[in-house]
Coordinates of C-alpha atoms in Angstrom, one line a residue:
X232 CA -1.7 16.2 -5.3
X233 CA 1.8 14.9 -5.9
X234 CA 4.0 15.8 -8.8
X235 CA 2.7 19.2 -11.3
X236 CA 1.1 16.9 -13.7
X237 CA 0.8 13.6 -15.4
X238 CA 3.8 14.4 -17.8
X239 CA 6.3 16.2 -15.0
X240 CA 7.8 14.5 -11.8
X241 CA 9.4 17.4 -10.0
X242 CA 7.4 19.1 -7.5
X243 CA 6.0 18.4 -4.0
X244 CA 4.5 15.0 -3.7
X245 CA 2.2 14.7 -0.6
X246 CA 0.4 12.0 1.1
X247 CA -2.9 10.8 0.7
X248 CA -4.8 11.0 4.7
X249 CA -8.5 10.5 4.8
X250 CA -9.0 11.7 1.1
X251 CA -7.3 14.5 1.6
X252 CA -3.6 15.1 -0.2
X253 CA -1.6 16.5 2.8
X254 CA 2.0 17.7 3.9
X255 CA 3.5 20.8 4.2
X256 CA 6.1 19.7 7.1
X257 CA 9.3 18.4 6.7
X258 CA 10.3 16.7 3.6
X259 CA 12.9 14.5 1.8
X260 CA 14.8 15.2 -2.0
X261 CA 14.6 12.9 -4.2
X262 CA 17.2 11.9 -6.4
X263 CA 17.9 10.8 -10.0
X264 CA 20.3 8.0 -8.4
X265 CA 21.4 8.1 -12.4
X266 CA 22.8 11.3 -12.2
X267 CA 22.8 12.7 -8.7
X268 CA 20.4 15.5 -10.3
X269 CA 17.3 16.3 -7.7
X270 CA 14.2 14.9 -9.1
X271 CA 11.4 16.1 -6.4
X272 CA 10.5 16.5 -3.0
X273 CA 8.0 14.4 -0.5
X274 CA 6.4 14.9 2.6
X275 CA 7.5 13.7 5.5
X276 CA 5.2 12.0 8.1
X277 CA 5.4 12.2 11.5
X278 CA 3.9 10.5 14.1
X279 CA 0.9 12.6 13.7
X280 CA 0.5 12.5 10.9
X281 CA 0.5 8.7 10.9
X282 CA -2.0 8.8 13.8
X283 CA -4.6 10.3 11.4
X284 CA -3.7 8.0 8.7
X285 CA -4.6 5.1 11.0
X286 CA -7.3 6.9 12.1
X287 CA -8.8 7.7 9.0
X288 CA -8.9 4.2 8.2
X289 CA -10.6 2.8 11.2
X290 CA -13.3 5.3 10.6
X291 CA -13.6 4.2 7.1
X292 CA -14.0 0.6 8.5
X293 CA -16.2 1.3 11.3
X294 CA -18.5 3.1 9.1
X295 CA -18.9 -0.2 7.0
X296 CA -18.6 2.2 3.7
X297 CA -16.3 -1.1 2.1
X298 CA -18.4 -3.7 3.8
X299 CA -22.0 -2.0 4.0
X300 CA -22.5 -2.4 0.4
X301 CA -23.3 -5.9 -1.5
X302 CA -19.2 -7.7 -2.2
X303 CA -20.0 -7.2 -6.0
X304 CA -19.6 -3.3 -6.0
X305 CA -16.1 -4.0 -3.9
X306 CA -15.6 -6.1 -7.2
X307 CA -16.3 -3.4 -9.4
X308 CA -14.0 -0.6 -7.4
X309 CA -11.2 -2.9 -7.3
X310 CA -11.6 -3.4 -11.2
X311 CA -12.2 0.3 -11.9
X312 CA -8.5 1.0 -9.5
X313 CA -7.1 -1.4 -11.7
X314 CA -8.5 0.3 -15.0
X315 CA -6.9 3.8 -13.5
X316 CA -3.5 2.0 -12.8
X317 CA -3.1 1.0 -16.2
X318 CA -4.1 4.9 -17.4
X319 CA -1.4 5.9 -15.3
X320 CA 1.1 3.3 -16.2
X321 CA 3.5 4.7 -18.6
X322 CA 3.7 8.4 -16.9
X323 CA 4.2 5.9 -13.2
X324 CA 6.7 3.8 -15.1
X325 CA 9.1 6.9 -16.0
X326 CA 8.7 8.0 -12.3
X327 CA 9.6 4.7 -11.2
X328 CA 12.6 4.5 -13.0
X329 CA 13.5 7.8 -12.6
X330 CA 13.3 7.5 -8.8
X331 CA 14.9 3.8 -8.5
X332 CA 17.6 3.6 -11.4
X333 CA 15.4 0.5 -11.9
X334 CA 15.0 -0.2 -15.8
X335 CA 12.1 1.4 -17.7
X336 CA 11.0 -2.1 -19.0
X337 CA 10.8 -3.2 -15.8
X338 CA 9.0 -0.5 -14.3
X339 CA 6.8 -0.7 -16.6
X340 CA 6.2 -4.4 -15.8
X341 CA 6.0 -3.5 -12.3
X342 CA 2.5 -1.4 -13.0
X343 CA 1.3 -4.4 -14.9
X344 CA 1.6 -6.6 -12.0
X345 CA -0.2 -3.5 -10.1
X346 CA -3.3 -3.9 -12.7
X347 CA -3.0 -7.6 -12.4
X348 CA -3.4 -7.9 -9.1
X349 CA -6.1 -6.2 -8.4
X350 CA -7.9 -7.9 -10.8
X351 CA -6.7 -11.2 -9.3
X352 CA -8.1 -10.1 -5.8
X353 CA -10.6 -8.2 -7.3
X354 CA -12.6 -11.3 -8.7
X355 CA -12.0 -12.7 -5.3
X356 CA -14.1 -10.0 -4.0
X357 CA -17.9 -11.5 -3.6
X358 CA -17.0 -15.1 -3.6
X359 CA -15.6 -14.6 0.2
X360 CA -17.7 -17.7 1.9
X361 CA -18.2 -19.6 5.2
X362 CA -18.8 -23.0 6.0
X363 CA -21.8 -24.8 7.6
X364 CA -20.8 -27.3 10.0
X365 CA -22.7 -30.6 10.8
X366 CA -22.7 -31.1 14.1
X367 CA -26.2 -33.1 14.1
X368 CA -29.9 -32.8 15.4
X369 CA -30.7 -29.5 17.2
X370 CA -27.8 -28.0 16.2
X371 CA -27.2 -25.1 13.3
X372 CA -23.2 -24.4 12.8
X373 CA -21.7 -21.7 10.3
X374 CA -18.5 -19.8 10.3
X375 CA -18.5 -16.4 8.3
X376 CA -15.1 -14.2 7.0
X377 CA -15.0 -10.5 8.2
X378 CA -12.4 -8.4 7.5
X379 CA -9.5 -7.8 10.4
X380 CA -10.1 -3.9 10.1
X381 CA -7.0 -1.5 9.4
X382 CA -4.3 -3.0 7.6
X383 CA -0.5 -1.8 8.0
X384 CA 1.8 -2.4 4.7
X385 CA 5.7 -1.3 4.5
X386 CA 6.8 -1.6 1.3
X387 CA 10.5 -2.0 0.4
X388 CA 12.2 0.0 -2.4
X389 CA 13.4 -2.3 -4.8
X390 CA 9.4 -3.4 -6.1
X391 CA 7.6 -0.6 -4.7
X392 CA 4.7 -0.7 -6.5
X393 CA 3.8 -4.4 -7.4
X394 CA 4.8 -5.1 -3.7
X395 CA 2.2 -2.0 -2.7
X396 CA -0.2 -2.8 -5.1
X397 CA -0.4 -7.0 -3.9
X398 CA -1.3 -6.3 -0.7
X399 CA -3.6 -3.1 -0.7
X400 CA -5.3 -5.2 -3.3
X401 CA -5.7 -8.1 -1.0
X402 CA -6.3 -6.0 1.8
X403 CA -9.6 -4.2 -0.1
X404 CA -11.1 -6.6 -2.0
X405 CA -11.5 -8.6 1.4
X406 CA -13.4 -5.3 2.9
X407 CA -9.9 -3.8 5.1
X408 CA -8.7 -0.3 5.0
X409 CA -5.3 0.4 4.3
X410 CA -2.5 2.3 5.2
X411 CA 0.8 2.1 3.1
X412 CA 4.4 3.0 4.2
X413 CA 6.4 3.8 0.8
X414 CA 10.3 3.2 1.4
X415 CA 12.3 6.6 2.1
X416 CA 14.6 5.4 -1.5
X417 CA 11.7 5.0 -3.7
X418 CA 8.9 7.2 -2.1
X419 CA 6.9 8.5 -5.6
X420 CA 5.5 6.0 -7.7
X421 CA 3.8 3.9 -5.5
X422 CA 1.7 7.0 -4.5
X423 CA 0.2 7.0 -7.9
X424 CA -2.1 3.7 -6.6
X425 CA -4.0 6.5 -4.4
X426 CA -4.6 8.2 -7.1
X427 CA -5.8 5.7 -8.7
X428 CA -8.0 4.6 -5.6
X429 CA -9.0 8.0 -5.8
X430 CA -10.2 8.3 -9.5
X431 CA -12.3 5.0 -8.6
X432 CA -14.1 6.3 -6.0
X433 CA -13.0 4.7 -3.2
X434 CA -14.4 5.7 0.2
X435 CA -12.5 8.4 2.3
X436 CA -9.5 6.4 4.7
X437 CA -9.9 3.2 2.6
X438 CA -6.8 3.8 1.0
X439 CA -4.2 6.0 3.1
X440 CA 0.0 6.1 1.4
X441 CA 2.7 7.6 3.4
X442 CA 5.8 8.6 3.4
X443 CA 8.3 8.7 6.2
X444 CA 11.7 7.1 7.8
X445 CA 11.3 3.7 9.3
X446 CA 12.5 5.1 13.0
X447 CA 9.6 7.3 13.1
X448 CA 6.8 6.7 10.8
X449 CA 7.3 3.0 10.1
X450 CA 8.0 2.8 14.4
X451 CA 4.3 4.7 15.5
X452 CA 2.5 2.9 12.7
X453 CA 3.6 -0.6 13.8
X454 CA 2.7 0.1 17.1
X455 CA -0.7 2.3 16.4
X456 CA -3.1 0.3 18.5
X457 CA -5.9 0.9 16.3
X458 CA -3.8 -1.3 13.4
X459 CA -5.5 -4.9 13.2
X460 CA -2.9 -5.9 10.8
X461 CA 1.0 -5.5 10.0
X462 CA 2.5 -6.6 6.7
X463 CA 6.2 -5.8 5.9
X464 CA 8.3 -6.8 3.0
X465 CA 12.3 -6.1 4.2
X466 CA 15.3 -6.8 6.5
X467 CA 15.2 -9.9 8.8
X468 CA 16.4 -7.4 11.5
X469 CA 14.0 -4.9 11.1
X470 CA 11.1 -7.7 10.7
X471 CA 11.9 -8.7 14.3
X472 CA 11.6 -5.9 15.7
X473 CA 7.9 -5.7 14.0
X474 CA 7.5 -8.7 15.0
X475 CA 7.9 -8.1 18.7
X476 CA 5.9 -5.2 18.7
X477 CA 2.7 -6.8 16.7
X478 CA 3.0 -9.7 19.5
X479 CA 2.5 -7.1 22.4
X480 CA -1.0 -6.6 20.8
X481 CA -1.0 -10.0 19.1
X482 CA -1.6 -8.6 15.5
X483 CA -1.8 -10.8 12.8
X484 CA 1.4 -10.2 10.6
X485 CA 2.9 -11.3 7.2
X486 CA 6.2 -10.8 6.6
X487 CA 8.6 -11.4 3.8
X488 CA 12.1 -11.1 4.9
X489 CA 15.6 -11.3 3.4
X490 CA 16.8 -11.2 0.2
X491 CA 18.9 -14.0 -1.4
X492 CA 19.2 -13.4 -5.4
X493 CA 22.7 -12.3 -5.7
X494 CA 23.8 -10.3 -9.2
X495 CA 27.5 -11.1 -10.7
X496 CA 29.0 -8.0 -12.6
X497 CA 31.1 -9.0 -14.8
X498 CA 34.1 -7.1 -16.1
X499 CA 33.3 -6.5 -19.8
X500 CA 29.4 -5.2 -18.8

């Protein structure tokens, strides 16, 4: 899988394709941005590599293995994922601030919000309803909700796993597959939610994390044309350009762009 064990973090980390923990290509150090020190290494995705990503997840879809069975066992694998996040919380909170420079006590935060949200979305999970329509005598009118299909998520680096773990959660609890982009700065810890998805039995190519730089991997999986669904979380730059290419398919997007909560360092800190 990813790092040697639940206690170390050096190592290989790969990325989860299909069910499958995968990458012996290229790959990317990781630093201790602390002290400089290397931490680990990832796998790099390529375009390939991203193809069967996407691919693995349409077949998950397709095969109706999150939307065949009755909403309440969806329910129950989003709250067992959420159960395994919080077993791997402490080990995922050193990573995270080992990886980031972020503070421990707010890495550690960060995996709560992970549990959180999946068992906010996760209770969502069979009370997805439609709507009857009067439209009087002679006439029967309903709408139902299906799920768009294979959903694309770039996180950023700065929350990596609460921003990873919000929308793969929203994503599966309303029946899509996922494939998740973790930032090139902050590549480990939000691979730990596949694990997690793993542990709780989710269906091969429901849950697919990558990593890989924006020009190549983040580039082919925007513009995979088996992805139903883009969301991003970054740079008002970069989310145009995303934006331009999920218009040339007209793909439902959600994007978060821009940052605007400045920090003041003072001289005596």
């Amino acid at each position: 899988m990813s790092g040697a064990s639940e206690t170390a973090i050096a190592g290989l980390w790969r990325n989860f394709i299909g069910g499958q923990w995968l990458g012996d290509g290229e790959r990317l150090a990781v630093e201790d941005p602390a002290t400089g020190d290397g931490l680990a290494q990832v796998a790099l995705c390529d375009a390939d590599a991203v193809d069967r990503a996407v691919r693995a997840a349409r077949d998950c879809h397709q095969s109706g293995a999150l939307t065949g069975p009755p909403p309440a066992q969806r329910l129950a694998l989003m709250f067992r994922i959420a159960d395994e996040i919080r077993q791997l919380s402490a080990y995922g909170a050193q990573v995270l601030c080992r990886e980031s420079g972020k503070a421990l006590d707010d890495a550690r935060h960060e995996f709560d919000e992970a549990v959180r949200y999946f068992e906010y979305y996760g209770g969502a999970a069979d009370k997805i309803e439609g709507r009857s329509i009067p439209l009087g005598d002679g006439y029967v009118d309903w709408t139902v909700r299906e799920p768009l299909g294979v959903s694309a998520q770039i996180v950023p680096w700065n929350f990596p796993v609460a921003l990873a773990a919000r929308s793969m959660a929203a994503a599966l609890a309303t029946g899509n597959a996922v494939v998740i982009k973790t930032p090139e700065l902050a590549p480990l810890a939000a691979t730990l939610l596949a694990r997690a998805a793993e542990r709780a039995g989710a269906p091969e190519g429901a849950v697919n994390i990558i990593t890989g730089w924006g020009s190549r991997a983040g580039e082919a999986l925007v513009r995979h044309p088996q992805v139903d669904q883009i969301v991003f979380t970054g740079s008002v730059p970069t989310g145009r350009s995303i934006l331009h290419a999920a218009a040339d398919r007209v793909v439902p997007s959600v994007m978060e762009l821009g940052g605007k909560s400045a920090g003041i360092v003072c001289a005596d800190v």
